[in-house]
Amino acid sequence: MTRTWWIIGAIAIVLIFVVSGINTIPTLDEKVNASWSQVQNEYQRRTDLIPNLVETVKGYANFEKSTLTDVINARANATKVNITPEQLSDPQAMQQFEQAQGALTSSLSRLMVVVEKYPDLKANQNFIALQSQLEGTENRIAVARKDYIATVQDYNIRVRTFPGILWAHIYGAKPKQTFSATEGSDKPPAVKF
């Protein structure tokens, strides 16, 4: 009789183990994909705002065309580099994406510095609204990236630790890539007038 209870207990433990973990990896994978979609959504918002910003600045300021050209080119390059959820485990794809977005961020920063030279432009309501939208979008990007990093952390912990590592092996799940700091971001930007 006690042997039967031991067998039933062992089967119950195995069933609890199987049922409790079978959906964890796919659930976390979907959360990572959703977080990544939000990051891309915010980058798209920024990309959509840039033509309006460029046209407003162009209409009010007669400054070096190289800065404006850099913004336009950086935007074009940023829209060329896309990452699908399947590529989130690929460090090279993630690095290319980060470089393209970093170049766009850098050119926008230079544009904002140049704009400081033009008091008429800074006072224009259209420019103020666009600048506010762009600053808000940059904040949204930072929040979306932070949320993505947290979701990837949960996912990576699960696929690298027991018992999740067993489920990850069954599903073929691999750790996902997160963001890293852009090269040179540890130094303050140089502002020259």
mmCIF file of C-alpha atoms in Angstrom:
data_model
loop_
_atom_site.group_PDB
_atom_site.id
_atom_site.type_symbol
_atom_site.label_atom_id
_atom_site.label_comp_id
_atom_site.label_asym_id
_atom_site.label_seq_id
_atom_site.Cartn_x
_atom_site.Cartn_y
_atom_site.Cartn_z
ATOM 1 C CA MET A 1 0.000 0.000 0.000
ATOM 2 C CA THR A 2 2.748 2.503 0.864
ATOM 3 C CA ARG A 3 4.564 1.616 -2.341
ATOM 4 C CA THR A 4 1.436 2.580 -4.293
ATOM 5 C CA TRP A 5 1.329 5.942 -2.507
ATOM 6 C CA TRP A 6 4.977 6.560 -3.353
ATOM 7 C CA ILE A 7 4.304 5.833 -7.020
ATOM 8 C CA ILE A 8 1.209 8.067 -7.041
ATOM 9 C CA GLY A 9 3.197 10.814 -5.248
ATOM 10 C CA ALA A 10 6.062 10.545 -7.760
ATOM 11 C CA ILE A 11 3.646 10.700 -10.700
ATOM 12 C CA ALA A 12 1.905 13.717 -9.126
ATOM 13 C CA ILE A 13 5.242 15.529 -8.693
ATOM 14 C CA VAL A 14 6.220 14.827 -12.299
ATOM 15 C CA LEU A 15 2.817 16.035 -13.530
ATOM 16 C CA ILE A 16 3.068 19.229 -11.477
ATOM 17 C CA PHE A 17 6.566 19.803 -12.851
ATOM 18 C CA VAL A 18 5.399 19.263 -16.445
ATOM 19 C CA VAL A 19 2.235 21.355 -16.169
ATOM 20 C CA SER A 20 3.894 24.201 -14.297
ATOM 21 C CA GLY A 21 6.667 24.778 -16.831
ATOM 22 C CA ILE A 22 5.382 23.743 -20.210
ATOM 23 C CA ASN A 23 3.987 27.166 -21.148
ATOM 24 C CA THR A 24 6.565 29.355 -19.420
ATOM 25 C CA ILE A 25 9.115 29.614 -22.248
ATOM 26 C CA PRO A 26 6.560 30.352 -25.008
ATOM 27 C CA THR A 27 4.804 32.878 -22.746
ATOM 28 C CA LEU A 28 8.041 34.695 -21.967
ATOM 29 C CA ASP A 29 9.051 34.547 -25.638
ATOM 30 C CA GLU A 30 5.796 36.269 -26.584
ATOM 31 C CA LYS A 31 6.409 38.943 -23.939
ATOM 32 C CA VAL A 32 9.868 39.576 -25.410
ATOM 33 C CA ASN A 33 8.375 39.848 -28.894
ATOM 34 C CA ALA A 34 5.690 42.249 -27.657
ATOM 35 C CA SER A 35 8.300 44.391 -25.901
ATOM 36 C CA TRP A 36 10.399 44.434 -29.056
ATOM 37 C CA SER A 37 7.372 45.524 -31.076
ATOM 38 C CA GLN A 38 6.910 48.446 -28.694
ATOM 39 C CA VAL A 39 10.570 49.457 -29.128
ATOM 40 C CA GLN A 40 10.111 49.389 -32.903
ATOM 41 C CA ASN A 41 6.868 51.336 -32.560
ATOM 42 C CA GLU A 42 8.665 54.145 -30.721
ATOM 43 C CA TYR A 43 11.510 54.207 -33.232
ATOM 44 C CA GLN A 44 8.929 54.406 -36.020
ATOM 45 C CA ARG A 45 7.254 57.330 -34.262
ATOM 46 C CA ARG A 46 10.581 59.157 -34.198
ATOM 47 C CA THR A 47 11.214 58.343 -37.851
ATOM 48 C CA ASP A 48 7.779 59.689 -38.775
ATOM 49 C CA LEU A 49 8.373 62.968 -36.911
ATOM 50 C CA ILE A 50 11.733 63.728 -38.517
ATOM 51 C CA PRO A 51 10.450 64.909 -41.941
ATOM 52 C CA ASN A 52 8.190 67.442 -40.209
ATOM 53 C CA LEU A 53 11.044 68.616 -38.014
ATOM 54 C CA VAL A 54 13.390 68.923 -40.996
ATOM 55 C CA GLU A 55 10.853 70.890 -43.046
ATOM 56 C CA THR A 56 10.117 73.264 -40.160
ATOM 57 C CA VAL A 57 13.800 73.882 -39.551
ATOM 58 C CA LYS A 58 14.446 74.271 -43.260
ATOM 59 C CA GLY A 59 11.728 76.902 -43.496
ATOM 60 C CA TYR A 60 13.112 79.038 -40.669
ATOM 61 C CA ALA A 61 16.852 78.589 -40.709
ATOM 62 C CA ASN A 62 19.446 78.977 -43.365
ATOM 63 C CA PHE A 63 22.268 76.922 -41.908
ATOM 64 C CA GLU A 64 24.791 74.295 -42.974
ATOM 65 C CA LYS A 65 23.129 71.830 -45.282
ATOM 66 C CA SER A 66 25.452 69.087 -44.064
ATOM 67 C CA THR A 67 23.618 68.867 -40.729
ATOM 68 C CA LEU A 68 20.255 68.584 -42.444
ATOM 69 C CA THR A 69 21.635 66.070 -44.927
ATOM 70 C CA ASP A 70 23.063 64.006 -42.047
ATOM 71 C CA VAL A 71 19.639 63.849 -40.396
ATOM 72 C CA ILE A 72 17.939 62.826 -43.630
ATOM 73 C CA ASN A 73 20.582 60.172 -44.393
ATOM 74 C CA ALA A 74 20.559 58.833 -40.838
ATOM 75 C CA ARG A 75 16.770 58.523 -40.963
ATOM 76 C CA ALA A 76 16.980 56.652 -44.268
ATOM 77 C CA ASN A 77 19.628 54.286 -42.899
ATOM 78 C CA ALA A 78 17.671 53.696 -39.687
ATOM 79 C CA THR A 79 14.608 52.636 -41.658
ATOM 80 C CA LYS A 80 16.676 50.126 -43.669
ATOM 81 C CA VAL A 81 17.774 48.139 -40.617
ATOM 82 C CA ASN A 82 14.968 46.048 -39.149
ATOM 83 C CA ILE A 83 15.047 43.144 -36.745
ATOM 84 C CA THR A 84 12.419 40.455 -36.708
ATOM 85 C CA PRO A 85 11.591 38.616 -33.477
ATOM 86 C CA GLU A 86 13.517 35.618 -34.852
ATOM 87 C CA GLN A 87 16.687 37.744 -35.012
ATOM 88 C CA LEU A 88 16.543 38.851 -31.367
ATOM 89 C CA SER A 89 19.071 36.116 -30.524
ATOM 90 C CA ASP A 90 21.515 37.367 -33.191
ATOM 91 C CA PRO A 91 24.121 39.729 -31.688
ATOM 92 C CA GLN A 92 25.230 41.049 -35.106
ATOM 93 C CA ALA A 93 21.712 41.991 -36.188
ATOM 94 C CA MET A 94 21.129 43.721 -32.861
ATOM 95 C CA GLN A 95 24.413 45.627 -33.176
ATOM 96 C CA GLN A 96 23.545 46.820 -36.701
ATOM 97 C CA PHE A 97 20.156 48.015 -35.481
ATOM 98 C CA GLU A 98 21.710 49.849 -32.534
ATOM 99 C CA GLN A 99 24.305 51.509 -34.777
ATOM 100 C CA ALA A 100 21.677 52.762 -37.220
ATOM 101 C CA GLN A 101 19.483 54.137 -34.424
ATOM 102 C CA GLY A 102 22.536 55.618 -32.677
ATOM 103 C CA ALA A 103 23.541 57.473 -35.839
ATOM 104 C CA LEU A 104 20.034 58.917 -36.079
ATOM 105 C CA THR A 105 20.101 59.994 -32.427
ATOM 106 C CA SER A 106 23.498 61.617 -32.941
ATOM 107 C CA SER A 107 22.436 63.556 -36.048
ATOM 108 C CA LEU A 108 19.266 64.751 -34.297
ATOM 109 C CA SER A 109 21.375 65.991 -31.392
ATOM 110 C CA ARG A 110 23.590 67.949 -33.778
ATOM 111 C CA LEU A 111 20.486 69.405 -35.437
ATOM 112 C CA MET A 112 19.155 70.590 -32.074
ATOM 113 C CA VAL A 113 22.495 72.223 -31.260
ATOM 114 C CA VAL A 114 22.504 74.078 -34.603
ATOM 115 C CA VAL A 115 18.904 75.180 -34.028
ATOM 116 C CA GLU A 116 19.982 76.944 -30.834
ATOM 117 C CA LYS A 117 21.621 79.566 -33.088
ATOM 118 C CA TYR A 118 18.266 80.638 -34.517
ATOM 119 C CA PRO A 119 16.058 82.529 -32.029
ATOM 120 C CA ASP A 120 13.214 82.940 -34.556
ATOM 121 C CA LEU A 121 13.036 79.195 -35.030
ATOM 122 C CA LYS A 122 13.168 78.454 -31.302
ATOM 123 C CA ALA A 123 10.193 80.762 -30.780
ATOM 124 C CA ASN A 124 8.113 79.243 -33.599
ATOM 125 C CA GLN A 125 5.140 77.269 -32.242
ATOM 126 C CA ASN A 126 5.432 74.534 -34.877
ATOM 127 C CA PHE A 127 9.045 73.953 -33.997
ATOM 128 C CA ILE A 128 8.339 74.003 -30.273
ATOM 129 C CA ALA A 129 5.574 71.423 -30.741
ATOM 130 C CA LEU A 130 7.782 69.194 -32.909
ATOM 131 C CA GLN A 131 10.701 69.501 -30.516
ATOM 132 C CA SER A 132 8.424 68.559 -27.630
ATOM 133 C CA GLN A 133 7.100 65.575 -29.603
ATOM 134 C CA LEU A 134 10.636 64.479 -30.417
ATOM 135 C CA GLU A 135 11.794 64.818 -26.813
ATOM 136 C CA GLY A 136 8.747 62.861 -25.660
ATOM 137 C CA THR A 137 9.476 60.197 -28.257
ATOM 138 C CA GLU A 138 13.085 59.903 -27.108
ATOM 139 C CA ASN A 139 11.781 59.376 -23.567
ATOM 140 C CA ARG A 140 9.311 56.774 -24.833
ATOM 141 C CA ILE A 141 12.141 55.004 -26.648
ATOM 142 C CA ALA A 142 14.153 54.917 -23.424
ATOM 143 C CA VAL A 143 11.187 53.464 -21.504
ATOM 144 C CA ALA A 144 10.426 50.912 -24.236
ATOM 145 C CA ARG A 145 14.075 49.835 -24.299
ATOM 146 C CA LYS A 146 14.078 49.543 -20.497
ATOM 147 C CA ASP A 147 10.934 47.398 -20.597
ATOM 148 C CA TYR A 148 12.427 45.249 -23.361
ATOM 149 C CA ILE A 149 15.615 44.725 -21.356
ATOM 150 C CA ALA A 150 13.570 43.669 -18.304
ATOM 151 C CA THR A 151 11.492 41.207 -20.364
ATOM 152 C CA VAL A 152 14.601 39.753 -21.984
ATOM 153 C CA GLN A 153 16.170 39.414 -18.554
ATOM 154 C CA ASP A 154 13.183 37.371 -17.316
ATOM 155 C CA TYR A 155 13.280 35.243 -20.459
ATOM 156 C CA ASN A 156 17.055 34.686 -20.354
ATOM 157 C CA ILE A 157 16.960 33.753 -16.658
ATOM 158 C CA ARG A 158 14.255 31.200 -17.401
ATOM 159 C CA VAL A 159 16.045 29.595 -20.371
ATOM 160 C CA ARG A 160 19.377 29.451 -18.531
ATOM 161 C CA THR A 161 18.242 28.091 -15.170
ATOM 162 C CA PHE A 162 16.671 24.848 -14.005
ATOM 163 C CA PRO A 163 13.978 23.683 -14.794
ATOM 164 C CA GLY A 164 13.488 26.234 -17.582
ATOM 165 C CA ILE A 165 16.669 25.095 -19.284
ATOM 166 C CA LEU A 166 14.975 21.734 -19.887
ATOM 167 C CA TRP A 167 11.985 23.416 -21.543
ATOM 168 C CA ALA A 168 14.283 25.726 -23.503
ATOM 169 C CA HIS A 169 16.116 22.694 -24.840
ATOM 170 C CA ILE A 170 12.802 21.086 -25.851
ATOM 171 C CA TYR A 171 11.612 24.283 -27.607
ATOM 172 C CA GLY A 172 15.034 25.148 -29.014
ATOM 173 C CA ALA A 173 14.863 28.513 -27.228
ATOM 174 C CA LYS A 174 18.031 30.599 -27.130
ATOM 175 C CA PRO A 175 18.866 33.631 -24.982
ATOM 176 C CA LYS A 176 17.801 36.958 -26.517
ATOM 177 C CA GLN A 177 20.013 40.006 -27.045
ATOM 178 C CA THR A 178 19.521 43.262 -25.179
ATOM 179 C CA PHE A 179 20.694 46.781 -25.893
ATOM 180 C CA SER A 180 24.158 47.996 -25.108
ATOM 181 C CA ALA A 181 25.418 51.518 -24.741
ATOM 182 C CA THR A 182 26.360 53.288 -27.949
ATOM 183 C CA GLU A 183 30.084 53.662 -28.366
ATOM 184 C CA GLY A 184 31.217 56.964 -26.871
ATOM 185 C CA SER A 185 28.048 57.457 -24.822
ATOM 186 C CA ASP A 186 30.149 57.506 -21.665
ATOM 187 C CA LYS A 187 31.496 60.919 -22.724
ATOM 188 C CA PRO A 188 29.390 64.089 -22.707
ATOM 189 C CA PRO A 189 28.589 65.511 -26.169
ATOM 190 C CA ALA A 190 30.650 68.470 -27.319
ATOM 191 C CA VAL A 191 28.509 71.555 -27.873
ATOM 192 C CA LYS A 192 30.163 74.149 -30.127
ATOM 193 C CA PHE A 193 28.735 77.387 -31.464
#
